[in-house]
Amino acid sequence: GQQLNQSPQSMFIQEGEDVSMNCTSSSIFNTWLWYKQDPGEGPVLLIALYKAGELTSNGRLTAQFGITRKDSFLNISASIPSDVGIYFCAGQISDDYKLSFGAGTTVTVRA
Amino acid sequence: NAGVTQTPKFRILKIGQSMTLQCTQDMNHNYMYWYRQDPGMGLKLIYYSVGAGITDKGEVPNGYNVSRSTTEDFPLRLELAAPSQTSVYFCASSYSPSYNEQFFGPGTRLTVL
C-alpha cells in the first residue's frame, strides 16, 4: 500500500477548542476519506472527498482535499468530550480498489 | 439493515490451531475487504474481493486464506495460528471501487498464545 503520513500522532483537547489534523502522501490520490474509531469498535466514515480543492462539512467536522491531491486536512470545531477517539485518514489511487490508511491521530480530553 | 457483521467478537487460539472469522454484509455490496489492525498502526489489507468467486491478495496475505461463494459472505481462514497473527481483524464492504466508501464491521479481537 501507499505510505500515508498522518499528524499529529496524538493530541489533547479541551472542550470548546478547535483542533486540526492532516495527512500527506508522496502519491497522488483521487479519493480521501476520514474515519473515526471508538474503543472496541470498527472505524466509522465521517467524510468522503473526491475532488482536488473540495471542502466538505459534516456537523462540526470539516475536511479538505488538498489542491496537490497529495494531502488532506480534518478540522473539528468547538470540540466536545465525545470527540475523543482515533481518527484515520485513508486515500485511494485512481484505478485501484484498495485504500491506504494513515496510522491515526489519537484525540484525548485534557485533564 | 445490520450493515457489516462479524463473528466472533473475541477469540483465543493456541499456536497451530485453525479458525474461520466470519463476515456478512446485507448492503448488496460487491466489494469486500479484510484488514488487520495492530496497536499504533493503521489498517493493513489482508485480502479483498470484487465479487462472488473473485478474491485477491492485499499487503499482508501470508498465513490467511479467503473464499467468496456469495455476495453477502467473505470468511477469513487462519490455518496454522502464530503469535504474529494476534491482532484485531476488521471486515469492510463498499458499493463501488470509484467511490470507495468502505463500511466496517465491529471487529474480531484474536489472541494467539
CSV table of C-alpha atoms in Angstrom, one decimal, chain B residues 10-65:
chain,number,residue,atom,x,y,z
B,10,PHE,CA,-13.2,-12.3,20.8
B,11,ARG,CA,-11.2,-15.5,20.4
B,12,ILE,CA,-8.1,-17.0,22.0
B,13,LEU,CA,-6.2,-19.6,20.0
B,14,LYS,CA,-3.2,-21.8,20.7
B,15,ILE,CA,-0.3,-21.9,18.3
B,16,GLY,CA,-1.0,-24.2,15.4
B,17,GLN,CA,-4.8,-24.1,15.8
B,18,SER,CA,-7.0,-23.0,12.9
B,19,MET,CA,-10.2,-20.9,12.8
B,20,THR,CA,-12.5,-19.0,10.5
B,21,LEU,CA,-13.5,-15.4,11.1
B,22,GLN,CA,-17.0,-14.8,9.7
B,23,CYS,CA,-18.1,-11.6,7.9
B,24,THR,CA,-21.5,-10.9,6.4
B,25,GLN,CA,-23.0,-7.7,4.8
B,26,ASP,CA,-26.6,-7.0,3.9
B,27,MET,CA,-26.0,-4.0,1.7
B,28,ASN,CA,-25.6,-5.9,-1.6
B,29,HIS,CA,-22.0,-4.6,-1.9
B,30,ASN,CA,-19.8,-6.4,-4.4
B,31,TYR,CA,-16.5,-5.3,-2.9
B,32,MET,CA,-15.4,-6.7,0.4
B,33,TYR,CA,-12.1,-6.4,2.4
B,34,TRP,CA,-10.3,-7.9,5.3
B,35,TYR,CA,-7.9,-5.8,7.4
B,36,ARG,CA,-5.8,-6.3,10.5
B,37,GLN,CA,-5.1,-3.6,13.0
B,38,ASP,CA,-2.1,-3.7,15.2
B,39,PRO,CA,-1.6,-1.2,18.1
B,40,GLY,CA,-0.5,2.2,16.9
B,41,MET,CA,-0.7,1.2,13.3
B,42,GLY,CA,-3.1,1.9,10.5
B,43,LEU,CA,-5.2,-0.8,8.9
B,44,LYS,CA,-3.3,-3.3,6.7
B,45,LEU,CA,-5.2,-5.0,3.9
B,46,ILE,CA,-5.0,-8.8,4.0
B,47,TYR,CA,-7.3,-9.9,1.2
B,48,TYR,CA,-10.1,-8.4,-0.9
B,49,SER,CA,-12.9,-9.5,-3.2
B,50,VAL,CA,-14.5,-7.7,-6.1
B,51,GLY,CA,-17.4,-10.1,-6.3
B,52,ALA,CA,-18.6,-13.7,-5.7
B,53,GLY,CA,-15.9,-16.1,-6.8
B,54,ILE,CA,-13.2,-13.5,-7.2
B,55,THR,CA,-10.5,-12.8,-4.5
B,56,ASP,CA,-7.1,-11.3,-4.5
B,57,LYS,CA,-4.2,-10.7,-2.1
B,58,GLY,CA,-3.6,-7.4,-0.2
B,59,GLU,CA,-0.5,-6.2,1.5
B,60,VAL,CA,-0.2,-8.9,4.2
B,61,PRO,CA,-1.8,-12.2,3.0
B,62,ASN,CA,0.7,-14.7,4.3
B,63,GLY,CA,-0.9,-17.1,6.8
B,64,TYR,CA,-4.5,-16.4,5.7
B,65,ASN,CA,-7.0,-17.7,3.1
